[in-house]
Coordinates of C-alpha atoms in Angstrom, one line a residue:
Chain A
X1 CA 32.1 55.5 6.3
X2 CA 30.8 52.4 4.4
X3 CA 29.7 49.4 6.5
X4 CA 32.2 46.6 6.4
X5 CA 30.9 43.5 4.6
X6 CA 30.8 40.3 6.5
X7 CA 30.3 36.8 5.1
X8 CA 26.7 36.9 6.4
X9 CA 25.9 40.3 5.0
X10 CA 22.6 40.3 3.3
X11 CA 21.4 37.1 4.8
X12 CA 18.1 38.6 5.8
X13 CA 17.9 41.5 3.4
X14 CA 18.4 40.2 -0.1
X15 CA 16.1 38.6 -2.6
X16 CA 18.6 35.9 -3.2
X17 CA 18.8 34.9 0.4
X18 CA 15.0 35.0 0.8
X19 CA 14.6 32.6 -2.1
X20 CA 16.9 30.3 -0.1
X21 CA 15.0 30.7 3.2
X22 CA 11.5 30.4 1.8
X23 CA 12.3 27.6 -0.6
X24 CA 14.1 25.5 2.1
X25 CA 11.4 26.2 4.7
X26 CA 8.8 24.5 2.5
X27 CA 11.2 21.7 1.6
X28 CA 11.8 21.1 5.3
X29 CA 8.0 20.9 5.8
X30 CA 7.8 18.4 3.0
X31 CA 10.6 16.3 4.5
X32 CA 9.1 16.4 8.0
X33 CA 5.7 15.3 6.5
X34 CA 7.5 12.5 4.7
X35 CA 9.4 11.4 7.8
X36 CA 6.4 11.5 10.2
X37 CA 3.5 10.7 7.9
X38 CA 1.7 13.8 9.2
X39 CA 0.1 15.6 6.2
X40 CA 1.8 19.0 6.5
X41 CA 2.2 19.6 2.8
X42 CA -0.9 18.3 0.9
X43 CA -2.7 21.6 1.0
X44 CA -0.8 23.0 -2.0
X45 CA -3.2 23.9 -4.8
X46 CA -3.0 22.1 -8.1
X47 CA -4.8 23.0 -11.4
X48 CA -6.0 19.9 -13.3
X49 CA -7.1 19.8 -16.9
X50 CA -10.9 20.0 -17.0
X51 CA -14.1 20.0 -19.0
X52 CA -16.2 20.3 -15.9
X53 CA -14.9 23.4 -14.1
X54 CA -15.7 21.9 -10.7
X55 CA -12.8 19.5 -11.2
X56 CA -10.0 22.0 -11.9
X57 CA -9.0 22.9 -8.4
X58 CA -7.5 20.0 -6.5
X59 CA -5.2 19.9 -3.4
X60 CA -2.0 18.0 -4.1
X61 CA -3.2 15.3 -1.6
X62 CA -6.6 14.6 -3.0
X63 CA -9.3 14.5 -0.4
X64 CA -7.4 16.5 2.1
X65 CA -9.7 19.5 1.6
X66 CA -11.9 21.0 -1.2
X67 CA -10.2 22.6 -4.2
X68 CA -11.4 26.1 -3.3
X69 CA -10.2 25.6 0.4
X70 CA -6.8 24.5 -1.0
X71 CA -6.6 27.6 -3.2
X72 CA -7.4 29.9 -0.2
X73 CA -5.0 28.1 2.1
X74 CA -2.2 28.2 -0.5
X75 CA -2.8 31.9 -0.9
X76 CA -2.7 32.6 2.8
X77 CA 0.4 30.5 3.5
X78 CA 2.4 31.7 0.5
X79 CA 1.3 35.3 1.2
X80 CA 2.6 35.1 4.8
X81 CA 5.9 33.5 3.6
X82 CA 6.6 36.1 0.9
X83 CA 5.4 39.0 3.1
X84 CA 7.9 38.0 5.7
X85 CA 10.6 38.1 3.1
X86 CA 9.3 41.4 1.7
X87 CA 9.3 42.9 5.2
X88 CA 13.0 42.0 5.8
X89 CA 13.9 43.2 2.3
X90 CA 12.6 46.6 3.3
X91 CA 9.7 46.7 0.7
X92 CA 6.6 48.8 1.1
X93 CA 4.5 46.1 2.8
X94 CA 1.1 47.5 2.0
X95 CA 1.9 47.9 -1.6
X96 CA 3.7 44.6 -1.8
X97 CA 0.7 42.8 -0.2
X98 CA -1.9 44.2 -2.6
X99 CA 0.2 43.9 -5.7
X100 CA 1.1 40.3 -4.8
X101 CA -2.6 39.5 -4.1
X102 CA -3.6 40.8 -7.6
X103 CA -0.8 38.8 -9.2
X104 CA -1.7 35.6 -7.3
X105 CA -5.4 35.7 -8.1
X106 CA -4.8 36.9 -11.7
X107 CA -2.4 34.0 -12.2
X108 CA -4.9 31.6 -10.6
X109 CA -7.7 32.7 -13.0
X110 CA -5.4 32.4 -16.0
X111 CA -4.3 28.9 -14.7
X112 CA -7.9 27.8 -14.4
X113 CA -9.1 28.8 -17.8
X114 CA -5.9 27.8 -19.6
X115 CA -6.1 24.3 -18.3
X116 CA -9.3 23.6 -20.2
X117 CA -9.1 20.2 -22.0
X118 CA -9.8 21.8 -25.3
X119 CA -6.6 23.8 -24.9
X120 CA -4.3 21.4 -23.2
X121 CA -5.5 17.7 -23.5
X122 CA -3.3 15.5 -25.7
X123 CA -4.8 13.4 -28.4
X124 CA -4.4 10.4 -26.0
X125 CA -6.3 12.1 -23.2
X126 CA -9.2 13.3 -25.4
X127 CA -11.3 10.2 -24.8
X128 CA -10.9 10.6 -21.1
X129 CA -12.5 14.0 -21.3
X130 CA -15.1 13.0 -23.9
X131 CA -13.9 15.5 -26.4
X132 CA -13.2 15.1 -30.1
X133 CA -10.4 17.6 -30.6
X134 CA -8.0 19.7 -28.6
X135 CA -5.2 22.2 -29.3
X136 CA -2.7 20.1 -27.3
X137 CA -0.8 23.2 -26.1
X138 CA 1.0 21.9 -23.1
X139 CA 2.0 24.8 -20.9
X140 CA -0.5 27.2 -22.4
X141 CA -1.1 28.6 -18.9
X142 CA 2.4 30.0 -18.9
X143 CA 2.0 31.7 -22.3
X144 CA -1.4 33.2 -21.4
X145 CA 0.0 34.4 -18.0
X146 CA 2.9 36.1 -19.8
X147 CA 0.6 37.8 -22.3
X148 CA -1.8 39.0 -19.7
X149 CA 1.1 40.4 -17.8
X150 CA 2.5 42.0 -20.9
X151 CA -0.9 43.6 -21.7
X152 CA -1.1 45.1 -18.2
X153 CA 2.6 46.0 -18.1
X154 CA 2.5 47.9 -21.4
X155 CA -1.1 49.1 -21.7
X156 CA -2.4 49.8 -18.2
X157 CA -2.2 53.3 -16.8
X158 CA 1.2 54.3 -15.6
X159 CA 0.2 54.6 -12.0
X160 CA -1.2 51.1 -11.9
X161 CA 1.9 49.6 -13.7
X162 CA 4.2 51.2 -11.2
X163 CA 2.0 50.0 -8.4
X164 CA 2.3 46.4 -9.7
X165 CA 6.1 46.6 -9.7
X166 CA 5.9 46.4 -5.9
X167 CA 4.7 42.8 -6.1
X168 CA 6.0 41.6 -9.5
X169 CA 9.2 40.0 -8.6
X170 CA 9.9 37.4 -11.3
X171 CA 13.5 36.7 -10.2
X172 CA 12.4 36.1 -6.6
X173 CA 9.5 33.8 -7.5
X174 CA 11.6 31.7 -10.0
X175 CA 14.4 31.3 -7.5
X176 CA 12.0 29.9 -5.0
X177 CA 10.7 27.6 -7.7
X178 CA 14.3 26.6 -8.5
X179 CA 14.9 25.6 -4.9
X180 CA 11.8 23.4 -5.2
X181 CA 13.2 22.0 -8.4
X182 CA 16.2 20.8 -6.4
X183 CA 13.7 18.4 -4.7
X184 CA 12.6 17.2 -8.0
X185 CA 16.2 16.3 -8.9
X186 CA 16.6 14.7 -5.5
X187 CA 13.6 12.5 -6.3
X188 CA 15.2 11.8 -9.7
X189 CA 18.3 10.6 -7.9
X190 CA 16.2 8.3 -5.9
X191 CA 14.6 6.9 -9.1
X192 CA 17.6 7.2 -11.4
X193 CA 20.9 8.3 -9.8
X194 CA 23.1 7.9 -12.9
X195 CA 21.0 10.1 -15.1
X196 CA 20.9 13.0 -12.7
X197 CA 24.6 12.9 -12.1
X198 CA 25.3 12.8 -15.8
X199 CA 23.2 15.9 -16.2
X200 CA 25.1 17.7 -13.5
X201 CA 28.5 16.8 -15.0
X202 CA 27.8 17.7 -18.6
X203 CA 26.0 20.9 -17.6
X204 CA 29.2 22.0 -15.7
X205 CA 31.4 21.2 -18.7
X206 CA 29.1 23.0 -21.2
X207 CA 29.0 26.1 -19.0
X208 CA 32.8 26.5 -18.6
X209 CA 33.3 26.3 -22.3
X210 CA 30.4 28.6 -23.2
X211 CA 31.3 31.2 -20.6
X212 CA 34.8 31.6 -21.8
X213 CA 33.7 31.9 -25.5
X214 CA 30.6 34.1 -25.2
X215 CA 32.1 36.9 -23.1
X216 CA 35.2 37.8 -25.1
X217 CA 33.4 37.6 -28.4
X218 CA 30.5 39.9 -27.3
X219 CA 32.9 42.3 -25.5
X220 CA 34.9 42.6 -28.7
X221 CA 31.7 43.1 -30.8
X222 CA 30.6 45.9 -28.4
X223 CA 34.0 47.6 -28.2
X224 CA 35.2 47.3 -31.8
X225 CA 31.9 47.0 -33.7
X226 CA 29.7 49.4 -31.8
X227 CA 32.4 51.6 -30.2
X228 CA 30.9 51.3 -26.8
X229 CA 32.9 52.4 -23.7
X230 CA 34.4 49.7 -21.5
X231 CA 31.8 50.0 -18.8
X232 CA 29.0 49.6 -21.3
X233 CA 30.7 46.8 -23.2
X234 CA 31.7 44.8 -20.1
X235 CA 28.3 45.1 -18.6
X236 CA 26.5 44.3 -21.8
X237 CA 28.9 41.3 -22.5
X238 CA 28.2 39.9 -19.0
X239 CA 24.5 40.4 -19.3
X240 CA 24.2 38.7 -22.7
X241 CA 26.8 36.0 -22.1
X242 CA 26.4 35.0 -18.5
X243 CA 23.4 35.4 -16.4
X244 CA 21.4 38.4 -17.5
X245 CA 20.3 40.8 -14.9
X246 CA 22.4 39.3 -12.0
X247 CA 25.5 39.3 -14.1
X248 CA 25.1 42.8 -15.4
X249 CA 24.5 44.0 -11.9
X250 CA 27.5 42.0 -10.5
X251 CA 29.7 43.3 -13.3
X252 CA 28.5 46.8 -12.9
X253 CA 29.4 46.5 -9.2
X254 CA 32.8 44.8 -9.9
X255 CA 33.9 47.5 -12.4
X256 CA 32.2 50.3 -10.4
X257 CA 30.1 51.3 -13.4
X258 CA 27.6 54.1 -12.9
X259 CA 24.2 52.8 -11.8
X260 CA 22.5 53.7 -15.1
X261 CA 24.7 51.1 -16.9
X262 CA 23.4 47.9 -15.3
X263 CA 19.9 49.3 -15.1
X264 CA 19.6 50.0 -18.8
X265 CA 21.3 46.7 -19.7
X266 CA 19.0 44.8 -17.4
X267 CA 15.9 46.3 -19.1
X268 CA 17.2 45.2 -22.5
X269 CA 17.9 41.7 -21.1
X270 CA 14.4 41.3 -19.8
X271 CA 12.8 42.4 -23.0
X272 CA 15.0 40.1 -25.2
X273 CA 14.5 37.2 -22.8
X274 CA 10.7 37.5 -23.2
X275 CA 11.1 37.4 -27.0
X276 CA 13.3 34.3 -26.6
X277 CA 10.8 32.8 -24.2
X278 CA 8.1 33.0 -26.8
X279 CA 10.1 32.0 -29.9
X280 CA 12.6 29.3 -28.7
X281 CA 10.4 26.6 -27.2
X282 CA 8.3 26.0 -30.4
X283 CA 11.5 26.4 -32.6
X284 CA 13.2 23.7 -30.6
X285 CA 10.2 21.4 -30.4
X286 CA 9.2 21.6 -34.1
X287 CA 12.7 21.3 -35.7
X288 CA 15.2 18.4 -35.6
X289 CA 16.1 19.5 -32.1
X290 CA 13.1 17.4 -31.0
X291 CA 15.4 14.4 -31.6
X292 CA 17.8 15.8 -29.0
X293 CA 15.5 17.0 -26.2
X294 CA 18.1 17.3 -23.5
X295 CA 20.6 19.1 -25.7
X296 CA 17.8 21.4 -26.8
X297 CA 16.8 22.2 -23.2
X298 CA 20.4 22.7 -22.2
X299 CA 20.8 25.3 -25.1
X300 CA 18.0 27.3 -23.4
X301 CA 20.2 27.5 -20.3
X302 CA 23.0 28.9 -22.4
X303 CA 20.9 31.3 -24.5
X304 CA 18.0 32.7 -22.4
X305 CA 19.4 35.3 -20.1
X306 CA 17.2 35.5 -17.1
X307 CA 16.6 32.7 -14.6
X308 CA 12.9 33.3 -14.8
X309 CA 12.7 33.2 -18.6
X310 CA 15.1 30.3 -18.8
X311 CA 13.2 28.1 -16.4
X312 CA 10.0 29.2 -17.9
X313 CA 11.1 28.4 -21.5
X314 CA 12.4 25.1 -20.2
X315 CA 9.0 24.3 -18.7
X316 CA 7.2 25.2 -21.9
X317 CA 9.7 23.1 -24.0
X318 CA 9.2 20.2 -21.5
X319 CA 5.5 20.3 -22.0
X320 CA 5.6 20.8 -25.8
X321 CA 8.2 18.1 -26.4
X322 CA 6.5 15.6 -24.1
X323 CA 3.2 16.2 -25.8
X324 CA 4.7 15.8 -29.2
X325 CA 6.6 12.6 -28.1
X326 CA 3.4 11.1 -26.7
X327 CA 1.4 11.9 -29.9
X328 CA 4.0 11.1 -32.6
X329 CA 6.3 8.5 -31.0
X330 CA 3.8 7.0 -28.5
X331 CA 6.5 7.5 -25.9
X332 CA 5.8 9.1 -22.5
X333 CA 8.9 11.0 -21.3
X334 CA 9.1 11.7 -17.6
X335 CA 8.1 15.2 -16.7
X336 CA 10.8 17.6 -15.4
X337 CA 13.9 16.3 -17.1
X338 CA 13.8 18.7 -19.9
X339 CA 13.2 21.6 -17.5
X340 CA 16.0 20.3 -15.3
X341 CA 18.5 20.3 -18.3
X342 CA 17.5 24.0 -19.0
X343 CA 17.9 25.0 -15.4
X344 CA 21.1 23.0 -14.8
X345 CA 23.3 24.9 -17.3
X346 CA 21.8 28.1 -16.1
X347 CA 22.6 27.3 -12.5
X348 CA 26.2 26.5 -13.4
X349 CA 26.4 29.9 -15.2
X350 CA 24.9 31.6 -12.2
X351 CA 27.6 30.1 -10.0
X352 CA 30.4 31.5 -12.1
X353 CA 29.1 35.0 -11.8
X354 CA 31.1 35.4 -8.6
X355 CA 34.3 34.2 -10.2
X356 CA 33.9 36.3 -13.3
X357 CA 33.0 39.4 -11.2
X358 CA 36.2 38.9 -9.2
X359 CA 38.3 38.6 -12.4
X360 CA 36.8 41.8 -13.8
X361 CA 37.1 43.6 -10.5
X362 CA 40.8 42.8 -10.5
X363 CA 41.3 43.8 -14.1
X364 CA 39.5 47.1 -13.5
X365 CA 41.5 47.8 -10.4
X366 CA 44.9 47.0 -11.9
X367 CA 44.5 48.3 -15.5
X368 CA 41.5 50.6 -15.8
X369 CA 41.5 52.5 -12.5
X370 CA 45.3 52.0 -12.0
X371 CA 45.2 51.2 -8.3
X372 CA 47.7 48.3 -8.1
X373 CA 48.1 48.8 -4.3
X374 CA 44.4 48.0 -3.7
X375 CA 43.5 44.3 -3.2
X376 CA 40.3 42.6 -4.3
X377 CA 38.8 40.5 -1.5
X378 CA 38.5 36.8 -2.2
X379 CA 35.2 37.0 -0.3
X380 CA 33.9 38.8 -3.4
X381 CA 33.3 35.3 -4.9
X382 CA 31.0 34.4 -1.9
X383 CA 29.2 37.7 -2.0
X384 CA 28.5 37.4 -5.7
X385 CA 27.5 33.7 -5.4
X386 CA 23.8 33.2 -6.0
X387 CA 22.5 31.9 -2.7
X388 CA 19.3 30.3 -4.1
X389 CA 21.7 27.9 -5.9
X390 CA 22.8 26.7 -2.4
X391 CA 19.1 26.1 -1.6
X392 CA 18.8 24.1 -4.8
X393 CA 21.7 21.9 -4.0
X394 CA 20.7 21.5 -0.3
X395 CA 17.2 20.5 -1.4
X396 CA 18.6 18.1 -4.0
X397 CA 21.0 16.4 -1.6
X398 CA 18.6 16.3 1.4
X399 CA 15.7 14.8 -0.6
X400 CA 18.0 12.4 -2.6
X401 CA 20.0 11.1 0.4
X402 CA 17.0 10.8 2.8
X403 CA 14.8 9.4 0.1
X404 CA 17.3 6.7 -0.6
X405 CA 18.0 5.9 3.1
X406 CA 16.0 6.6 6.2
X407 CA 12.7 7.9 4.8
X408 CA 12.4 5.9 1.6
X409 CA 11.4 6.9 -1.9
X410 CA 7.6 6.4 -1.7
X411 CA 7.2 8.4 1.6
X412 CA 9.5 11.1 0.4
X413 CA 7.5 11.5 -2.8
X414 CA 4.3 11.8 -0.8
X415 CA 5.7 14.5 1.5
X416 CA 7.7 16.5 -1.0
X417 CA 5.6 16.3 -4.2
X418 CA 3.3 19.2 -3.2
X419 CA 6.3 21.5 -3.4
X420 CA 8.6 19.9 -6.0
X421 CA 5.7 19.7 -8.5
X422 CA 2.5 21.5 -7.6
X423 CA 4.1 24.4 -5.7
X424 CA 6.8 24.7 -8.3
X425 CA 4.3 25.1 -11.1
X426 CA 2.4 27.7 -9.0
X427 CA 5.6 29.8 -8.6
X428 CA 6.3 29.3 -12.3
X429 CA 3.0 30.9 -13.3
X430 CA 3.5 33.7 -10.8
X431 CA 6.9 34.2 -12.5
X432 CA 5.3 34.4 -16.0
X433 CA 2.7 36.9 -14.9
X434 CA 5.4 39.0 -13.2
X435 CA 7.8 38.9 -16.2
X436 CA 5.0 40.3 -18.3
X437 CA 4.2 43.0 -15.8
X438 CA 7.8 44.2 -15.5
X439 CA 8.6 44.0 -19.3
X440 CA 8.3 47.5 -20.7
X441 CA 8.7 47.5 -24.5
X442 CA 8.8 51.3 -24.4
X443 CA 12.4 51.1 -23.2
X444 CA 13.4 50.1 -26.7
X445 CA 12.0 53.4 -28.0
X446 CA 14.2 55.5 -25.9
X447 CA 16.9 57.6 -27.6
X448 CA 20.1 55.7 -28.3
X449 CA 18.7 52.5 -26.7
X450 CA 18.5 51.3 -30.3
X451 CA 22.3 51.1 -30.5
X452 CA 22.5 49.0 -27.4
X453 CA 19.6 46.9 -28.5
X454 CA 21.2 46.3 -31.9
X455 CA 24.5 45.2 -30.2
X456 CA 22.5 42.9 -27.9
X457 CA 20.4 41.5 -30.7
X458 CA 23.3 40.9 -33.1
X459 CA 25.3 39.3 -30.2
X460 CA 22.4 37.1 -29.3
X461 CA 21.6 36.1 -32.9
X462 CA 25.1 35.6 -34.3
X463 CA 27.2 34.6 -31.2
X464 CA 25.2 33.4 -28.3
X465 CA 22.5 31.3 -30.0
X466 CA 24.7 29.5 -32.6
X467 CA 27.5 28.9 -30.2
X468 CA 25.1 27.9 -27.4
X469 CA 23.4 25.4 -29.7
X470 CA 26.8 23.9 -30.8
X471 CA 28.0 23.6 -27.2
X472 CA 24.7 22.2 -25.9
X473 CA 24.8 19.5 -28.7
X474 CA 28.5 18.6 -28.0
X475 CA 27.8 18.0 -24.3
X476 CA 24.3 16.5 -24.3
X477 CA 24.0 14.7 -27.6
X478 CA 22.2 11.3 -27.3
X479 CA 20.8 12.1 -23.9
X480 CA 17.1 11.3 -23.6
X481 CA 14.7 11.8 -20.7
X482 CA 13.7 8.6 -19.0
X483 CA 10.4 7.2 -20.0
X484 CA 7.5 6.8 -17.6
X485 CA 7.3 3.3 -16.2
Chain B
X1 CA 13.3 65.0 -25.0
X2 CA 13.1 64.5 -21.2
X3 CA 16.1 65.2 -19.0
X4 CA 16.3 61.5 -18.2
X5 CA 16.5 60.6 -21.9
X6 CA 19.1 63.4 -22.5
X7 CA 21.3 62.0 -19.7
X8 CA 21.0 58.5 -21.1
X9 CA 21.9 59.7 -24.6
X10 CA 25.0 61.4 -23.2
X11 CA 25.9 58.2 -21.3
X12 CA 25.8 55.9 -24.3
X13 CA 27.3 58.5 -26.7
X14 CA 30.5 58.9 -24.6
X15 CA 33.5 58.4 -26.8
X16 CA 35.0 54.9 -26.3
X17 CA 38.4 54.6 -24.8
X18 CA 41.1 53.2 -27.1
X19 CA 41.5 49.5 -27.2
X20 CA 44.4 48.5 -24.9
X21 CA 46.8 45.6 -24.7
X22 CA 45.2 44.1 -21.6
X23 CA 41.9 43.9 -23.4
X24 CA 43.5 41.9 -26.2
X25 CA 45.1 39.6 -23.7
X26 CA 41.8 39.2 -21.8
X27 CA 40.0 38.3 -25.0
X28 CA 42.8 36.1 -26.4
X29 CA 43.3 34.0 -23.2
X30 CA 39.6 33.6 -22.6
X31 CA 39.1 32.3 -26.1
X32 CA 42.1 30.0 -25.9
X33 CA 41.0 28.5 -22.6
X34 CA 37.4 28.3 -23.8
X35 CA 38.3 26.5 -27.0
X36 CA 40.6 24.2 -25.0
X37 CA 37.8 23.5 -22.5
X38 CA 35.4 22.8 -25.4
X39 CA 37.8 20.3 -27.0
X40 CA 39.1 18.5 -23.9
X41 CA 35.8 18.4 -22.0
X42 CA 33.9 17.6 -25.2
X43 CA 36.1 14.7 -26.0
X44 CA 36.0 13.3 -22.4
X45 CA 32.2 13.7 -22.1
X46 CA 31.6 12.0 -25.4
X47 CA 34.0 9.2 -24.7
X48 CA 33.1 8.4 -21.2
X49 CA 29.8 10.0 -20.2
X50 CA 27.3 10.3 -23.0
X51 CA 25.4 7.2 -24.2

């Protein structure tokens, strides 16, 4: 007999909940540091732009320890934290530990070399580094990490690739980073409450509209255009319209699809998200979308279908657009707003997964499986609700409220910055390396995957991206990131 | 072709069920509510929220 589900089921056994616990644990450390003045958080490793390699590693609180000590301490602390999560999630601990270790140090090496001033310094910074030229590719470390991951994930021996899957958990890493991002928005509230609340409101409106347009159009395309069965069409429509892997799994569960359905759809989603991740940020930056940076970023939330790739593409767009704005307009936009816009719409979309899974579950019970006497539990909404989103909002509210009241903005920034900025960037690059490692382009070669891939590609190109751009523009036009100072 | 690939080919190649009335309703009402949300929220946001 199946175990009865309680409201707390999965609290210590799912990736979603462990993003919540780990993310909020570090946020709490940051808040305690801010409140007490005891430096509990300054050890987090940061990677600075450099021409002299001895300057690249810096702890978030300069002078607290040497750069290399900071890197080792960060490795130890984050390893312990994620190993605890991995243990409770029932992973193979030995394999997780070694795969995680390889991913961490590989990402650190990529981060170090990609931060060279010749690669990342803006034209304004060149004089500071004493160099005459630079490529000015903000966020190059993410792109390099992705390609290194892709190389290993597609070209390394099969046994090694499969071993690395034990530690390559892009969705988990990015969800922890998103909880950290909640702190950033909390600090934004301290600095500029109106702007953050506007972003929240318009993100919600855009998501509701997009959600209800994407799904029926893609479902119809799959059913009528590609003659797919209902379970394939519904799962694919949820995957491409809503929130990628999570939505396809939630939909698969809601309609009781065979396990192969969400698994195959998820692999398509991951492959396409990587392609979008590489293409969309430069497209948005070097087209007229540059004049609407917040709308452009919001469109990423509507069109890039995994949390990891969305936040990652938001981070790249943030860097590319800020670099271009600084060089061409002489304006320095605050870091993080463009990423936040990309993540905000995605977070709203994530939250609706539960509602949509409930709707589909009821439709399938009452119409497809013809069991009108069986009731769908309302708790299904809670079970499907992405718990890291709770962590994001708790972090946001706690940092915002405490920063504006008892602790104060300056102290809060000191305590929380190591996680909301430096730690978040570290988890971003871990995500990029992991996305590359788990992306297997061979999947597209499999028999008949071409038909699904074509449905996905056409849906993305002719429904999701154009509609997503229109909706993002309608709800974000004219919004600009605040400027520094 | 491996057994796994054969299974997958059979899964995707299953003949699709006929389109039913409830699917038309699901698509129709989703689109109607979606367009209405786009118009109403879009107007409100542009009138009262955006710069």
